[in-house]
mmCIF file with all atom_site columns, C-alpha atoms in Angstrom:
data_model
loop_
_atom_site.group_PDB
_atom_site.id
_atom_site.type_symbol
_atom_site.label_atom_id
_atom_site.label_alt_id
_atom_site.label_comp_id
_atom_site.label_asym_id
_atom_site.label_entity_id
_atom_site.label_seq_id
_atom_site.pdbx_PDB_ins_code
_atom_site.Cartn_x
_atom_site.Cartn_y
_atom_site.Cartn_z
_atom_site.occupancy
_atom_site.B_iso_or_equiv
_atom_site.pdbx_formal_charge
_atom_site.auth_seq_id
_atom_site.auth_comp_id
_atom_site.auth_asym_id
_atom_site.auth_atom_id
_atom_site.pdbx_PDB_model_num
ATOM 1  C CA . SER A 1 1  ? 0.000   0.000  0.000   1.00 68.00 ? 1  SER A CA 1
ATOM 2  C CA . LEU A 1 2  ? 0.995   3.619  -0.448  1.00 78.00 ? 2  LEU A CA 1
ATOM 3  C CA . ASN A 1 3  ? 2.346   5.707  2.405   1.00 86.00 ? 3  ASN A CA 1
ATOM 4  C CA . LEU A 1 4  ? 0.348   8.946  2.130   1.00 83.00 ? 4  LEU A CA 1
ATOM 5  C CA . ALA A 1 5  ? 2.760   10.704 4.492   1.00 88.00 ? 5  ALA A CA 1
ATOM 6  C CA . GLU A 1 6  ? 5.395   10.420 1.745   1.00 90.00 ? 6  GLU A CA 1
ATOM 7  C CA . ALA A 1 7  ? 3.136   11.574 -1.089  1.00 87.00 ? 7  ALA A CA 1
ATOM 8  C CA . LEU A 1 8  ? 3.922   14.754 -2.991  1.00 89.00 ? 8  LEU A CA 1
ATOM 9  C CA . SER A 1 9  ? 1.414   17.591 -3.101  1.00 89.00 ? 9  SER A CA 1
ATOM 10 C CA . THR A 1 10 ? -0.066  18.733 -6.393  1.00 90.00 ? 10 THR A CA 1
ATOM 11 C CA . GLU A 1 11 ? 2.069   21.883 -6.183  1.00 92.00 ? 11 GLU A CA 1
ATOM 12 C CA . GLN A 1 12 ? 5.221   19.802 -5.654  1.00 94.00 ? 12 GLN A CA 1
ATOM 13 C CA . LEU A 1 13 ? 4.349   17.610 -8.647  1.00 92.00 ? 13 LEU A CA 1
ATOM 14 C CA . LEU A 1 14 ? 3.697   20.600 -10.921 1.00 92.00 ? 14 LEU A CA 1
ATOM 15 C CA . THR A 1 15 ? 6.977   22.188 -9.834  1.00 95.00 ? 15 THR A CA 1
ATOM 16 C CA . ALA A 1 16 ? 8.810   18.921 -10.502 1.00 96.00 ? 16 ALA A CA 1
ATOM 17 C CA . TYR A 1 17 ? 7.385   18.725 -14.030 1.00 93.00 ? 17 TYR A CA 1
ATOM 18 C CA . THR A 1 18 ? 7.993   22.393 -14.881 1.00 94.00 ? 18 THR A CA 1
ATOM 19 C CA . ILE A 1 19 ? 10.766  24.573 -13.457 1.00 95.00 ? 19 ILE A CA 1
ATOM 20 C CA . ASN A 1 20 ? 12.630  21.754 -11.695 1.00 97.00 ? 20 ASN A CA 1
ATOM 21 C CA . ALA A 1 21 ? 12.686  19.671 -14.887 1.00 96.00 ? 21 ALA A CA 1
ATOM 22 C CA . ALA A 1 22 ? 13.986  22.708 -16.776 1.00 96.00 ? 22 ALA A CA 1
ATOM 23 C CA . LYS A 1 23 ? 16.754  23.131 -14.178 1.00 97.00 ? 23 LYS A CA 1
ATOM 24 C CA . VAL A 1 24 ? 17.808  19.479 -14.536 1.00 98.00 ? 24 VAL A CA 1
ATOM 25 C CA . LEU A 1 25 ? 18.072  20.034 -18.293 1.00 97.00 ? 25 LEU A CA 1
ATOM 26 C CA . GLY A 1 26 ? 19.972  23.308 -17.806 1.00 98.00 ? 26 GLY A CA 1
ATOM 27 C CA . GLN A 1 27 ? 17.147  25.099 -19.657 1.00 96.00 ? 27 GLN A CA 1
ATOM 28 C CA . GLN A 1 28 ? 15.631  27.195 -16.844 1.00 95.00 ? 28 GLN A CA 1
ATOM 29 C CA . ASN A 1 29 ? 16.331  30.377 -18.850 1.00 96.00 ? 29 ASN A CA 1
ATOM 30 C CA . ASN A 1 30 ? 14.247  29.063 -21.770 1.00 94.00 ? 30 ASN A CA 1
ATOM 31 C CA . ILE A 1 31 ? 11.502  26.837 -20.346 1.00 93.00 ? 31 ILE A CA 1
ATOM 32 C CA . GLY A 1 32 ? 9.831   25.769 -17.111 1.00 93.00 ? 32 GLY A CA 1
ATOM 33 C CA . SER A 1 33 ? 7.929   28.916 -16.122 1.00 93.00 ? 33 SER A CA 1
ATOM 34 C CA . LEU A 1 34 ? 5.919   31.688 -17.726 1.00 90.00 ? 34 LEU A CA 1
ATOM 35 C CA . GLN A 1 35 ? 8.205   34.674 -18.193 1.00 92.00 ? 35 GLN A CA 1
ATOM 36 C CA . VAL A 1 36 ? 8.856   37.170 -20.985 1.00 92.00 ? 36 VAL A CA 1
ATOM 37 C CA . GLY A 1 37 ? 11.477  35.769 -23.325 1.00 91.00 ? 37 GLY A CA 1
ATOM 38 C CA . LYS A 1 38 ? 10.868  32.107 -22.491 1.00 92.00 ? 38 LYS A CA 1
ATOM 39 C CA . GLN A 1 39 ? 9.251   29.612 -24.829 1.00 91.00 ? 39 GLN A CA 1
ATOM 40 C CA . ALA A 1 40 ? 5.494   29.604 -24.357 1.00 82.00 ? 40 ALA A CA 1
ATOM 41 C CA . ASP A 1 41 ? 4.864   25.876 -23.912 1.00 88.00 ? 41 ASP A CA 1
ATOM 42 C CA . LEU A 1 42 ? 1.708   25.496 -21.860 1.00 90.00 ? 42 LEU A CA 1
ATOM 43 C CA . ILE A 1 43 ? -1.710  23.943 -21.523 1.00 92.00 ? 43 ILE A CA 1
ATOM 44 C CA . VAL A 1 44 ? -5.030  25.475 -20.524 1.00 93.00 ? 44 VAL A CA 1
ATOM 45 C CA . LEU A 1 45 ? -7.242  23.225 -18.431 1.00 94.00 ? 45 LEU A CA 1
ATOM 46 C CA . ALA A 1 46 ? -11.031 23.204 -18.167 1.00 94.00 ? 46 ALA A CA 1
ATOM 47 C CA . ALA A 1 47 ? -10.846 23.396 -14.363 1.00 94.00 ? 47 ALA A CA 1
ATOM 48 C CA . PRO A 1 48 ? -8.307  24.629 -11.827 1.00 93.00 ? 48 PRO A CA 1
ATOM 49 C CA . ILE A 1 49 ? -6.168  22.104 -9.973  1.00 92.00 ? 49 ILE A CA 1
ATOM 50 C CA . ASP A 1 50 ? -4.563  22.598 -6.585  1.00 90.00 ? 50 ASP A CA 1
ATOM 51 C CA . ASN A 1 51 ? -3.601  20.711 -3.441  1.00 87.00 ? 51 ASN A CA 1
ATOM 52 C CA . THR A 1 52 ? -7.271  20.111 -2.590  1.00 90.00 ? 52 THR A CA 1
ATOM 53 C CA . SER A 1 53 ? -8.055  18.513 -5.964  1.00 90.00 ? 53 SER A CA 1
ATOM 54 C CA . ASP A 1 54 ? -8.943  14.837 -5.992  1.00 89.00 ? 54 ASP A CA 1
ATOM 55 C CA . PRO A 1 55 ? -6.416  12.881 -8.108  1.00 87.00 ? 55 PRO A CA 1
ATOM 56 C CA . ALA A 1 56 ? -9.258  11.299 -10.099 1.00 91.00 ? 56 ALA A CA 1
ATOM 57 C CA . ASP A 1 57 ? -10.606 14.764 -10.903 1.00 93.00 ? 57 ASP A CA 1
ATOM 58 C CA . ILE A 1 58 ? -7.160  15.902 -12.036 1.00 91.00 ? 58 ILE A CA 1
ATOM 59 C CA . ALA A 1 59 ? -6.843  12.875 -14.318 1.00 92.00 ? 59 ALA A CA 1
ATOM 60 C CA . ALA A 1 60 ? -10.274 13.602 -15.806 1.00 95.00 ? 60 ALA A CA 1
ATOM 61 C CA . THR A 1 61 ? -9.645  17.339 -16.340 1.00 95.00 ? 61 THR A CA 1
ATOM 62 C CA . GLN A 1 62 ? -9.992  18.251 -20.004 1.00 96.00 ? 62 GLN A CA 1
ATOM 63 C CA . VAL A 1 63 ? -7.147  20.035 -21.811 1.00 95.00 ? 63 VAL A CA 1
ATOM 64 C CA . LEU A 1 64 ? -8.679  22.924 -23.768 1.00 95.00 ? 64 LEU A CA 1
ATOM 65 C CA . LEU A 1 65 ? -5.568  24.353 -25.401 1.00 95.00 ? 65 LEU A CA 1
ATOM 66 C CA . THR A 1 66 ? -1.924  23.409 -25.937 1.00 95.00 ? 66 THR A CA 1
ATOM 67 C CA . LEU A 1 67 ? 0.741   25.878 -27.054 1.00 92.00 ? 67 LEU A CA 1
ATOM 68 C CA . ILE A 1 68 ? 4.260   24.908 -28.094 1.00 91.00 ? 68 ILE A CA 1
ATOM 69 C CA . LYS A 1 69 ? 6.705   27.804 -28.583 1.00 87.00 ? 69 LYS A CA 1
ATOM 70 C CA . GLY A 1 70 ? 3.699   30.117 -28.502 1.00 86.00 ? 70 GLY A CA 1
ATOM 71 C CA . GLN A 1 71 ? 1.891   28.338 -31.343 1.00 91.00 ? 71 GLN A CA 1
ATOM 72 C CA . VAL A 1 72 ? -1.455  26.589 -30.885 1.00 93.00 ? 72 VAL A CA 1
ATOM 73 C CA . VAL A 1 73 ? -1.031  22.860 -31.546 1.00 95.00 ? 73 VAL A CA 1
ATOM 74 C CA . PHE A 1 74 ? -4.310  21.741 -29.963 1.00 95.00 ? 74 PHE A CA 1
ATOM 75 C CA . GLY A 1 75 ? -7.558  23.572 -29.371 1.00 94.00 ? 75 GLY A CA 1
ATOM 76 C CA . GLU A 1 76 ? -8.450  27.069 -30.392 1.00 88.00 ? 76 GLU A CA 1
ATOM 77 C CA . LEU A 1 77 ? -7.225  30.398 -29.045 1.00 79.00 ? 77 LEU A CA 1
ATOM 78 C CA . ASN A 1 78 ? -10.189 32.747 -28.908 1.00 79.00 ? 78 ASN A CA 1
ATOM 79 C CA . GLN A 1 79 ? -9.187  36.402 -28.781 1.00 68.00 ? 79 GLN A CA 1
ATOM 80 C CA . PRO A 1 80 ? -11.498 38.641 -26.718 1.00 68.00 ? 80 PRO A CA 1
ATOM 81 C CA . SER A 1 81 ? -13.333 41.224 -28.783 1.00 65.00 ? 81 SER A CA 1
ATOM 82 C CA . HIS A 1 82 ? -12.663 44.867 -28.008 1.00 66.00 ? 82 HIS A CA 1
ATOM 83 C CA . ASN A 1 83 ? -15.851 46.914 -28.468 1.00 64.00 ? 83 ASN A CA 1
#
């Protein structure tokens, strides 16, 4: 069985997959976080996830949009209209 006392939080997991992974690759100046000048690789989810989110809900969360180097590769980027 799993030892829940040793489990990582959602925030720790997201950090491990983003900025910490970039640091391991020596790419923290290019990827891993949203900052001006970095590659815009990101996803937009249909619902927020945080440390209170049920793992099953996270797994079922729909990806609405995927951007790689700032270009839409999945979904549709709807620009707000300015009236």
